[in-house]
Amino acid sequence: MEMPGIPESSSSEELPIYRRPILLIPLVLVMLATLAFAVLVVVRNVHRVTVGPSPVPHYDIPEEISLERFRNKIGILFRKLDVRYEKNRQLVTTFTPELDSFAKICDSGFSHIGHLIAVFDSLEDLRQKRALSDTIKRAYSKLRENVNQFVKKVESAAPEPSLDSLDREFEELQGD
């Protein structure tokens, strides 16, 4: 008698491993025993577990460490802003009066913040450093706005490629 999916002449060695009942039954029994053991372990240890948030230590960070973090962070942000400004400044071939005034504003802002950071590094009093850090934050924010405006002006002043010249080049390439 022929069973669906299994030809009459096939032996059990030709069947894939997941269709062999001799190997499949012990495998299922081992999996069930493992699952039962896992459930037993969980049930036995359920009373030891306390549900709730893990305790987070609440302590104040010393002010000198927070000021040192501020100094490192503002240094990184200052360098990134400087790189962005210089990259866009090099894109300008001819300065219009508007771009020139933005460039001068940005240059003076960079020198001002550089001076403030040098003063910050030389101070010893933490109260003075805290007050100067607020000044540096405000100056950096204003400089970032000025650099963003400069970048927008540079990008808007960039010459657009002439479509006529691109069409001519395309026709030359097709003609070859």
Coordinates of N, CA, C and O in Angstrom, one line a residue:
M1 N 0.8 -1.2 0.0 CA 0.0 0.0 0.0 C 0.9 1.2 0.0 O 1.8 1.3 0.8
E2 N 0.5 2.2 -0.8 CA 1.4 3.4 -1.0 C 0.8 4.5 -0.1 O -0.3 4.8 -0.1
M3 N 1.8 5.1 0.7 CA 1.4 6.2 1.6 C 1.7 7.5 0.8 O 2.6 7.6 0.0
P4 N 0.9 8.5 1.1 CA 1.1 9.8 0.4 C 2.4 10.4 0.7 O 2.7 10.5 1.9
G5 N 3.2 10.8 -0.3 CA 4.5 11.4 0.0 C 5.6 10.5 0.1 O 6.8 10.9 0.0
I6 N 5.4 9.2 0.4 CA 6.5 8.2 0.5 C 6.3 7.1 -0.5 O 5.3 6.4 -0.5
P7 N 7.2 7.0 -1.4 CA 7.1 5.9 -2.4 C 7.3 4.5 -1.7 O 7.9 4.4 -0.7
E8 N 6.7 3.5 -2.3 CA 6.7 2.1 -1.7 C 8.1 1.6 -1.7 O 8.4 0.9 -0.7
S9 N 8.9 1.8 -2.6 CA 10.2 1.2 -2.7 C 11.3 1.9 -1.9 O 12.4 1.5 -1.8
S10 N 10.9 3.0 -1.2 CA 12.0 3.8 -0.5 C 12.2 3.1 0.9 O 11.3 2.7 1.5
S11 N 13.4 3.2 1.4 CA 13.7 2.6 2.7 C 13.9 3.8 3.6 O 13.9 5.0 3.2
S12 N 14.0 3.6 4.9 CA 14.1 4.6 5.9 C 15.4 5.4 5.8 O 15.5 6.5 6.4
E13 N 16.4 4.8 5.2 CA 17.7 5.5 5.1 C 17.6 6.6 4.1 O 18.5 7.5 4.1
E14 N 16.7 6.5 3.1 CA 16.6 7.6 2.1 C 15.8 8.8 2.6 O 15.9 9.8 2.0
L15 N 15.1 8.6 3.7 CA 14.2 9.7 4.2 C 15.1 10.8 4.9 O 16.1 10.4 5.5
P16 N 14.7 12.0 4.8 CA 15.4 13.0 5.6 C 15.3 12.8 7.1 O 14.3 12.1 7.5
I17 N 16.2 13.3 7.8 CA 16.2 13.0 9.3 C 15.0 13.5 10.0 O 14.5 12.8 11.0
Y18 N 14.3 14.5 9.6 CA 13.1 15.0 10.3 C 11.9 14.1 10.0 O 10.9 14.3 10.6
R19 N 12.0 13.2 9.0 CA 10.9 12.3 8.7 C 11.1 10.9 9.3 O 10.3 10.0 9.1
R20 N 12.2 10.6 9.9 CA 12.5 9.3 10.4 C 11.9 9.2 11.8 O 12.4 9.9 12.8
P21 N 10.9 8.4 12.1 CA 10.3 8.3 13.4 C 11.2 7.8 14.5 O 11.1 8.1 15.6
I22 N 12.2 6.9 14.1 CA 13.1 6.4 15.1 C 13.9 7.5 15.7 O 14.2 7.4 16.9
L23 N 14.3 8.5 14.9 CA 15.1 9.6 15.5 C 14.3 10.7 15.9 O 14.7 11.5 16.8
L24 N 13.1 10.9 15.4 CA 12.3 12.1 15.7 C 11.7 12.0 17.1 O 11.7 12.9 17.9
I25 N 11.2 10.8 17.5 CA 10.6 10.6 18.8 C 11.6 10.9 20.0 O 11.2 11.7 20.9
P26 N 12.8 10.3 20.0 CA 13.7 10.7 21.1 C 14.1 12.2 21.1 O 14.2 12.7 22.2
L27 N 14.2 12.7 20.0 CA 14.5 14.2 19.9 C 13.4 15.0 20.5 O 13.7 15.9 21.3
V28 N 12.2 14.7 20.2 CA 11.1 15.4 20.8 C 11.0 15.2 22.3 O 10.8 16.1 23.1
L29 N 11.3 14.0 22.8 CA 11.3 13.7 24.2 C 12.4 14.5 25.0 O 12.2 15.0 26.1
V30 N 13.6 14.6 24.3 CA 14.7 15.3 25.0 C 14.3 16.8 25.0 O 14.6 17.5 26.1
M31 N 13.7 17.3 24.0 CA 13.3 18.7 24.0 C 12.2 19.0 25.1 O 12.3 20.0 25.8
L32 N 11.3 18.1 25.2 CA 10.2 18.2 26.3 C 10.8 18.1 27.7 O 10.4 18.9 28.6
A33 N 11.8 17.2 27.9 CA 12.5 17.1 29.2 C 13.2 18.4 29.5 O 13.2 18.9 30.6
T34 N 13.9 19.0 28.5 CA 14.6 20.2 28.7 C 13.7 21.4 29.1 O 13.9 22.2 30.0
L35 N 12.6 21.5 28.4 CA 11.6 22.5 28.7 C 11.0 22.3 30.1 O 10.8 23.3 30.8
A36 N 10.7 21.1 30.5 CA 10.1 20.8 31.8 C 11.2 21.2 32.9 O 10.8 21.8 33.9
F37 N 12.4 20.9 32.6 CA 13.5 21.3 33.6 C 13.6 22.8 33.7 O 13.7 23.3 34.8
A38 N 13.5 23.5 32.6 CA 13.6 25.0 32.6 C 12.4 25.6 33.4 O 12.6 26.5 34.2
V39 N 11.2 25.0 33.2 CA 10.0 25.5 33.9 C 10.2 25.2 35.4 O 9.8 26.1 36.2
L40 N 10.7 24.1 35.8 CA 10.9 23.7 37.2 C 11.9 24.7 37.8 O 11.7 25.2 38.9
V41 N 13.0 25.0 37.1 CA 14.0 25.9 37.7 C 13.3 27.3 37.9 O 13.5 28.0 38.9
V42 N 12.5 27.8 36.9 CA 11.9 29.1 37.1 C 10.9 29.1 38.2 O 10.9 30.0 39.0
V43 N 10.1 28.1 38.3 CA 9.1 28.0 39.4 C 9.8 28.0 40.8 O 9.3 28.6 41.7
R44 N 10.8 27.2 40.9 CA 11.5 27.1 42.2 C 12.2 28.4 42.6 O 12.3 28.7 43.8
N45 N 12.6 29.2 41.7 CA 13.4 30.4 42.0 C 12.5 31.7 41.9 O 13.1 32.8 42.0
V46 N 11.2 31.6 41.7 CA 10.4 32.7 41.5 C 10.3 33.6 42.8 O 10.2 34.8 42.7
H47 N 10.4 33.0 43.9 CA 10.3 33.7 45.2 C 11.5 34.5 45.5 O 11.5 35.4 46.3
R48 N 12.6 34.2 44.8 CA 13.9 34.9 45.1 C 14.0 36.2 44.3 O 14.8 37.1 44.6
V49 N 13.2 36.4 43.3 CA 13.3 37.5 42.4 C 12.4 38.6 42.9 O 11.2 38.4 43.3
T50 N 13.0 39.8 43.0 CA 12.2 41.0 43.4 C 12.0 41.8 42.2 O 12.9 42.2 41.5
V51 N 10.7 42.2 42.0 CA 10.4 42.9 40.8 C 10.4 44.4 41.2 O 9.9 44.8 42.2
G52 N 11.1 45.2 40.4 CA 11.2 46.6 40.6 C 12.4 47.2 39.9 O 13.2 46.4 39.3
P53 N 12.5 48.5 39.9 CA 13.6 49.1 39.2 C 14.9 48.8 39.9 O 15.0 48.6 41.2
S54 N 16.0 48.7 39.2 CA 17.3 48.4 39.8 C 17.7 49.7 40.4 O 17.5 50.8 39.9
P55 N 18.4 49.6 41.5 CA 18.8 50.8 42.2 C 19.9 51.6 41.4 O 20.9 51.0 40.9
V56 N 19.7 52.9 41.3 CA 20.6 53.7 40.6 C 21.3 54.6 41.6 O 20.5 55.3 42.3
P57 N 22.6 54.6 41.6 CA 23.2 55.5 42.6 C 23.0 57.0 42.2 O 23.3 57.4 41.1
H58 N 22.5 57.7 43.1 CA 22.3 59.2 42.9 C 23.3 59.9 43.7 O 23.3 60.0 44.9
Y59 N 24.3 60.4 43.0 CA 25.3 61.2 43.6 C 25.7 62.4 42.7 O 25.5 62.3 41.5
D60 N 26.1 63.4 43.3 CA 26.4 64.6 42.5 C 27.8 64.4 41.9 O 28.7 63.9 42.5
I61 N 27.9 64.8 40.6 CA 29.2 64.8 40.0 C 30.0 66.0 40.4 O 29.4 67.1 40.5
P62 N 31.2 65.8 40.9 CA 31.9 67.0 41.3 C 32.0 68.1 40.2 O 32.1 67.8 39.1
E63 N 31.9 69.3 40.7 CA 31.9 70.4 39.7 C 33.1 70.5 38.8 O 33.0 70.8 37.6
E64 N 34.2 70.2 39.4 CA 35.4 70.2 38.5 C 35.4 69.2 37.4 O 35.8 69.5 36.3
I65 N 34.8 68.0 37.6 CA 34.6 67.0 36.6 C 33.6 67.5 35.5 O 33.8 67.4 34.3
S66 N 32.5 68.1 36.0 CA 31.5 68.6 35.0 C 32.1 69.7 34.2 O 31.8 69.8 33.0
L67 N 32.9 70.6 34.8 CA 33.5 71.6 34.0 C 34.6 71.1 33.0 O 34.7 71.6 31.9
E68 N 35.2 70.0 33.4 CA 36.2 69.4 32.5 C 35.5 68.7 31.3 O 35.9 68.8 30.2
R69 N 34.3 68.1 31.6 CA 33.5 67.6 30.5 C 33.0 68.7 29.6 O 33.0 68.5 28.4
F70 N 32.6 69.8 30.2 CA 32.2 70.9 29.4 C 33.3 71.4 28.5 O 33.1 71.6 27.3
R71 N 34.5 71.5 29.1 CA 35.7 72.0 28.3 C 36.0 71.0 27.1 O 36.2 71.5 26.0
N72 N 35.9 69.7 27.4 CA 36.2 68.8 26.3 C 35.1 68.8 25.2 O 35.4 68.8 24.0
K73 N 33.9 68.9 25.6 CA 32.7 69.0 24.7 C 32.8 70.2 23.8 O 32.6 70.2 22.6
I74 N 33.0 71.4 24.5 CA 33.0 72.6 23.7 C 34.2 72.7 22.8 O 34.1 73.2 21.7
G75 N 35.3 72.1 23.2 CA 36.5 72.0 22.3 C 36.2 71.2 21.0 O 36.5 71.6 19.9
I76 N 35.5 70.1 21.2 CA 35.1 69.2 20.1 C 34.1 70.0 19.2 O 34.3 70.0 17.9
L77 N 33.1 70.6 19.7 CA 32.1 71.3 19.0 C 32.8 72.5 18.2 O 32.4 72.7 17.1
F78 N 33.7 73.2 18.9 CA 34.3 74.3 18.3 C 35.2 73.9 17.1 O 35.1 74.5 16.0
R79 N 35.9 72.8 17.2 CA 36.7 72.3 16.1 C 35.8 71.8 14.9 O 36.2 72.1 13.8
K80 N 34.7 71.1 15.2 CA 33.8 70.7 14.1 C 33.2 71.9 13.4 O 33.1 71.9 12.2
L81 N 32.9 72.9 14.1 CA 32.3 74.1 13.5 C 33.4 74.8 12.7 O 33.1 75.3 11.6
D82 N 34.6 74.9 13.2 CA 35.7 75.5 12.4 C 35.9 74.8 11.1 O 36.1 75.4 10.1
V83 N 35.9 73.4 11.2 CA 36.2 72.6 10.0 C 35.1 72.9 9.0 O 35.3 73.1 7.8
R84 N 33.8 72.9 9.4 CA 32.7 73.2 8.5 C 32.8 74.6 7.9 O 32.6 74.8 6.7
Y85 N 33.2 75.6 8.7 CA 33.3 76.9 8.2 C 34.4 77.0 7.2 O 34.2 77.6 6.1
E86 N 35.6 76.5 7.5 CA 36.7 76.5 6.5 C 36.4 75.8 5.2 O 36.8 76.2 4.2
K87 N 35.7 74.7 5.3 CA 35.4 73.9 4.1 C 34.5 74.7 3.2 O 34.7 74.8 2.0
N88 N 33.5 75.4 3.8 CA 32.6 76.2 3.0 C 33.3 77.5 2.5 O 33.0 78.0 1.5
R89 N 34.2 78.0 3.3 CA 34.9 79.2 2.9 C 35.8 79.0 1.7 O 35.9 79.9 0.8
Q90 N 36.4 77.8 1.6 CA 37.2 77.5 0.5 C 36.4 77.3 -0.8 O 36.9 77.3 -1.9
L91 N 35.1 77.0 -0.7 CA 34.2 76.9 -1.9 C 34.0 78.2 -2.6 O 33.7 78.2 -3.7
V92 N 34.2 79.3 -1.8 CA 33.9 80.6 -2.4 C 35.1 81.1 -3.2 O 36.2 81.1 -2.8
T93 N 34.8 81.4 -4.5 CA 35.9 81.8 -5.4 C 36.0 83.4 -5.3 O 37.0 83.9 -5.2
T94 N 34.8 84.1 -5.3 CA 34.8 85.5 -5.2 C 33.8 85.9 -4.1 O 32.7 85.4 -4.1
F95 N 34.3 86.7 -3.2 CA 33.4 87.1 -2.1 C 32.6 88.3 -2.5 O 33.1 89.3 -2.9
T96 N 31.3 88.2 -2.3 CA 30.4 89.3 -2.4 C 30.5 90.1 -1.1 O 31.0 89.6 -0.1
P97 N 30.0 91.3 -1.1 CA 30.0 92.1 0.1 C 29.3 91.4 1.3 O 29.7 91.4 2.4
E98 N 28.2 90.7 0.9 CA 27.4 90.0 2.0 C 28.2 88.9 2.5 O 28.3 88.7 3.8
L99 N 28.8 88.1 1.7 CA 29.6 86.9 2.1 C 30.8 87.4 2.9 O 31.3 86.8 3.9
D100 N 31.4 88.5 2.4 CA 32.6 89.0 3.1 C 32.3 89.5 4.5 O 33.0 89.2 5.5
S101 N 31.1 90.1 4.7 CA 30.7 90.5 6.1 C 30.4 89.3 6.9 O 30.8 89.3 8.1
F102 N 29.8 88.3 6.4 CA 29.5 87.1 7.2 C 30.8 86.4 7.5 O 31.0 85.9 8.7
A103 N 31.8 86.4 6.6 CA 33.1 85.8 6.9 C 33.8 86.5 8.0 O 34.4 85.9 8.9
K104 N 33.7 87.9 8.0 CA 34.4 88.6 9.0 C 33.7 88.4 10.4 O 34.4 88.3 11.4
I105 N 32.4 88.3 10.4 CA 31.7 88.1 11.6 C 32.1 86.7 12.2 O 32.3 86.6 13.4
C106 N 32.1 85.7 11.3 CA 32.5 84.4 11.8 C 34.0 84.3 12.3 O 34.3 83.7 13.3
D107 N 34.9 85.0 11.5 CA 36.3 85.0 12.0 C 36.4 85.7 13.4 O 37.1 85.2 14.2
S108 N 35.7 86.8 13.6 CA 35.8 87.4 14.9 C 35.1 86.6 16.0 O 35.6 86.5 17.1
G109 N 34.1 85.8 15.6 CA 33.4 84.9 16.6 C 34.4 83.8 17.0 O 34.5 83.4 18.1
F110 N 35.1 83.2 16.0 CA 36.0 82.2 16.3 C 37.2 82.7 17.2 O 37.6 82.0 18.1
S111 N 37.7 83.9 16.9 CA 38.8 84.4 17.7 C 38.3 84.7 19.1 O 39.0 84.5 20.1
H112 N 37.0 85.2 19.2 CA 36.5 85.6 20.5 C 36.3 84.3 21.4 O 36.7 84.3 22.6
I113 N 35.7 83.2 20.8 CA 35.6 82.0 21.6 C 36.9 81.4 21.9 O 37.1 80.8 23.0
G114 N 37.9 81.4 21.0 CA 39.2 80.9 21.3 C 39.8 81.6 22.5 O 40.4 81.0 23.3
H115 N 39.6 83.0 22.5 CA 40.1 83.7 23.7 C 39.4 83.3 25.0 O 40.0 83.1 26.0
L116 N 38.0 83.2 24.9 CA 37.3 82.7 26.1 C 37.7 81.4 26.6 O 37.8 81.1 27.8
I117 N 38.0 80.4 25.7 CA 38.4 79.1 26.1 C 39.8 79.2 26.7 O 40.1 78.5 27.7
A118 N 40.7 80.0 26.2 CA 42.0 80.2 26.8 C 41.9 80.8 28.2 O 42.6 80.3 29.1
V119 N 41.0 81.7 28.4 CA 40.8 82.3 29.7 C 40.2 81.2 30.6 O 40.6 81.1 31.8
F120 N 39.2 80.4 30.1 CA 38.6 79.3 30.9 C 39.7 78.4 31.4 O 39.7 77.9 32.5
D121 N 40.6 78.0 30.5 CA 41.7 77.1 30.9 C 42.6 77.7 32.0 O 43.2 76.9 32.8
S122 N 42.8 79.0 32.0 CA 43.7 79.6 32.9 C 43.1 79.9 34.3 O 43.8 80.1 35.3
L123 N 41.8 79.8 34.4 CA 41.1 80.1 35.7 C 41.2 79.0 36.6 O 41.3 77.8 36.2
E124 N 41.3 79.3 37.9 CA 41.3 78.3 39.0 C 40.0 78.2 39.8 O 39.7 77.2 40.3
D125 N 39.4 79.4 39.9 CA 38.2 79.4 40.7 C 37.0 78.8 40.0 O 36.7 79.1 38.9
L126 N 36.3 77.8 40.6 CA 35.2 77.1 40.0 C 34.0 78.0 39.7 O 33.4 77.8 38.7
R127 N 33.8 79.0 40.6 CA 32.6 79.9 40.3 C 32.9 80.7 39.1 O 32.0 80.9 38.3
Q128 N 34.1 81.2 38.9 CA 34.4 82.0 37.8 C 34.3 81.1 36.5 O 33.9 81.6 35.4
K129 N 34.8 79.9 36.6 CA 34.7 79.0 35.5 C 33.3 78.7 35.1 O 32.9 78.6 33.9
R130 N 32.4 78.5 36.1 CA 31.0 78.2 35.8 C 30.4 79.4 35.1 O 29.7 79.3 34.1
A131 N 30.7 80.6 35.6 CA 30.1 81.8 34.9 C 30.7 82.0 33.5 O 29.9 82.3 32.6
L132 N 31.9 81.7 33.3 CA 32.5 81.8 32.0 C 32.0 80.7 31.1 O 31.9 81.0 29.9
S133 N 31.7 79.6 31.6 CA 31.1 78.5 30.8 C 29.8 78.9 30.2 O 29.5 78.6 29.0
D134 N 29.0 79.6 30.9 CA 27.7 80.1 30.4 C 27.9 81.1 29.3 O 27.2 81.1 28.3
T135 N 28.9 82.0 29.5 CA 29.3 83.0 28.4 C 29.8 82.3 27.2 O 29.4 82.6 26.1
I136 N 30.6 81.2 27.3 CA 31.1 80.5 26.2 C 29.9 79.8 25.5 O 29.9 79.8 24.2
K137 N 29.0 79.2 26.2 CA 27.8 78.6 25.6 C 27.0 79.6 24.7 O 26.6 79.2 23.6
R138 N 26.8 80.8 25.3 CA 26.0 81.8 24.5 C 26.8 82.2 23.3 O 26.2 82.4 22.2
A139 N 28.1 82.4 23.4 CA 28.9 82.8 22.3 C 29.0 81.8 21.2 O 28.9 82.0 20.0
Y140 N 29.1 80.5 21.7 CA 29.1 79.4 20.7 C 27.8 79.3 19.9 O 27.8 79.1 18.7
S141 N 26.7 79.5 20.7 CA 25.4 79.4 20.0 C 25.3 80.5 19.0 O 24.8 80.2 17.8
K142 N 25.7 81.7 19.3 CA 25.6 82.8 18.3 C 26.6 82.5 17.1 O 26.2 82.8 16.0
L143 N 27.7 82.0 17.4 CA 28.7 81.7 16.3 C 28.1 80.6 15.4 O 28.2 80.7 14.2
R144 N 27.5 79.6 16.0 CA 26.9 78.5 15.2 C 25.8 79.1 14.3 O 25.7 78.7 13.1
E145 N 25.0 80.0 14.8 CA 24.0 80.6 13.9 C 24.6 81.4 12.8 O 24.2 81.3 11.6
N146 N 25.7 82.1 13.1 CA 26.4 82.9 12.0 C 27.0 82.0 11.0 O 26.9 82.3 9.8
V147 N 27.6 80.9 11.4 CA 28.2 80.0 10.5 C 27.1 79.3 9.6 O 27.3 79.1 8.4
N148 N 26.0 79.0 10.2 CA 24.9 78.4 9.5 C 24.4 79.4 8.4 O 24.1 79.0 7.3
Q149 N 24.3 80.6 8.7 CA 23.9 81.6 7.8 C 24.9 81.8 6.7 O 24.6 81.9 5.5
F150 N 26.2 81.7 7.0 CA 27.3 81.8 6.0 C 27.2 80.6 5.1 O 27.3 80.8 3.9
V151 N 27.0 79.4 5.6 CA 26.9 78.2 4.8 C 25.7 78.3 3.8 O 25.8 78.0 2.7
K152 N 24.6 78.8 4.3 CA 23.4 78.9 3.5 C 23.7 79.9 2.3 O 23.3 79.7 1.2
K153 N 24.4 81.0 2.6 CA 24.7 82.0 1.6 C 25.7 81.4 0.6 O 25.6 81.7 -0.6
V154 N 26.6 80.6 1.1 CA 27.6 80.0 0.2 C 26.9 79.0 -0.8 O 27.2 79.0 -2.0
E155 N 26.0 78.2 -0.2 CA 25.3 77.2 -1.0 C 24.4 77.9 -2.0 O 24.2 77.4 -3.1
S156 N 23.8 79.0 -1.6 CA 22.9 79.7 -2.5 C 23.6 80.4 -3.6 O 23.1 80.7 -4.7
A157 N 24.8 80.9 -3.3 CA 25.6 81.6 -4.3 C 26.4 80.7 -5.2 O 27.0 81.2 -6.1
A158 N 26.4 79.4 -5.0 CA 27.2 78.5 -5.8 C 26.6 78.5 -7.2 O 25.4 78.4 -7.4
P159 N 27.4 78.6 -8.2 CA 26.9 78.6 -9.6 C 26.3 77.3 -10.0 O 26.8 76.2 -9.7
E160 N 25.1 77.4 -10.5 CA 24.4 76.2 -11.0 C 25.0 75.8 -12.4 O 25.4 76.6 -13.2
P161 N 25.2 74.5 -12.6 CA 25.7 74.1 -13.9 C 24.7 74.5 -15.0 O 23.5 74.3 -14.9
S162 N 25.2 74.9 -16.1 CA 24.4 75.3 -17.2 C 23.9 74.0 -17.9 O 24.6 73.1 -18.3
L163 N 22.5 74.0 -18.1 CA 22.0 72.8 -18.7 C 22.3 72.7 -20.2 O 22.4 71.7 -20.7
D164 N 22.5 73.9 -20.8 CA 22.9 73.9 -22.2 C 24.3 73.2 -22.4 O 24.5 72.5 -23.3
S165 N 25.2 73.5 -21.5 CA 26.5 72.9 -21.6 C 26.5 71.4 -21.4 O 27.1 70.6 -22.0
L166 N 25.6 71.0 -20.4 CA 25.4 69.6 -20.2 C 24.8 68.9 -21.4 O 25.2 67.8 -21.8
D167 N 23.8 69.6 -22.0 CA 23.2 69.0 -23.2 C 24.2 68.9 -24.3 O 24.2 67.8 -25.0
R168 N 25.1 69.9 -24.5 CA 26.1 69.8 -25.6 C 27.1 68.6 -25.3 O 27.4 67.9 -26.2
E169 N 27.5 68.5 -24.0 CA 28.4 67.4 -23.7 C 27.7 66.0 -24.0 O 28.3 65.1 -24.5
F170 N 26.4 65.9 -23.6 CA 25.7 64.7 -23.9 C 25.6 64.4 -25.4 O 25.8 63.2 -25.8
E171 N 25.3 65.4 -26.1 CA 25.3 65.2 -27.6 C 26.6 64.8 -28.2 O 26.7 63.9 -29.1
E172 N 27.7 65.4 -27.6 CA 29.0 65.0 -28.1 C 29.3 63.5 -27.8 O 29.9 62.8 -28.6
L173 N 28.9 63.1 -26.6 CA 29.2 61.7 -26.2 C 28.3 60.8 -27.1 O 28.8 59.7 -27.4
Q174 N 27.1 61.1 -27.4 CA 26.3 60.3 -28.2 C 26.8 60.2 -29.7 O 26.7 59.2 -30.3
G175 N 27.4 61.3 -30.1 CA 27.9 61.4 -31.5 C 29.1 60.5 -31.7 O 29.4 60.1 -32.8
D176 N 29.9 60.2 -30.7 CA 31.1 59.4 -30.8 C 30.9 58.0 -31.0 O 30.0 57.3 -31.0

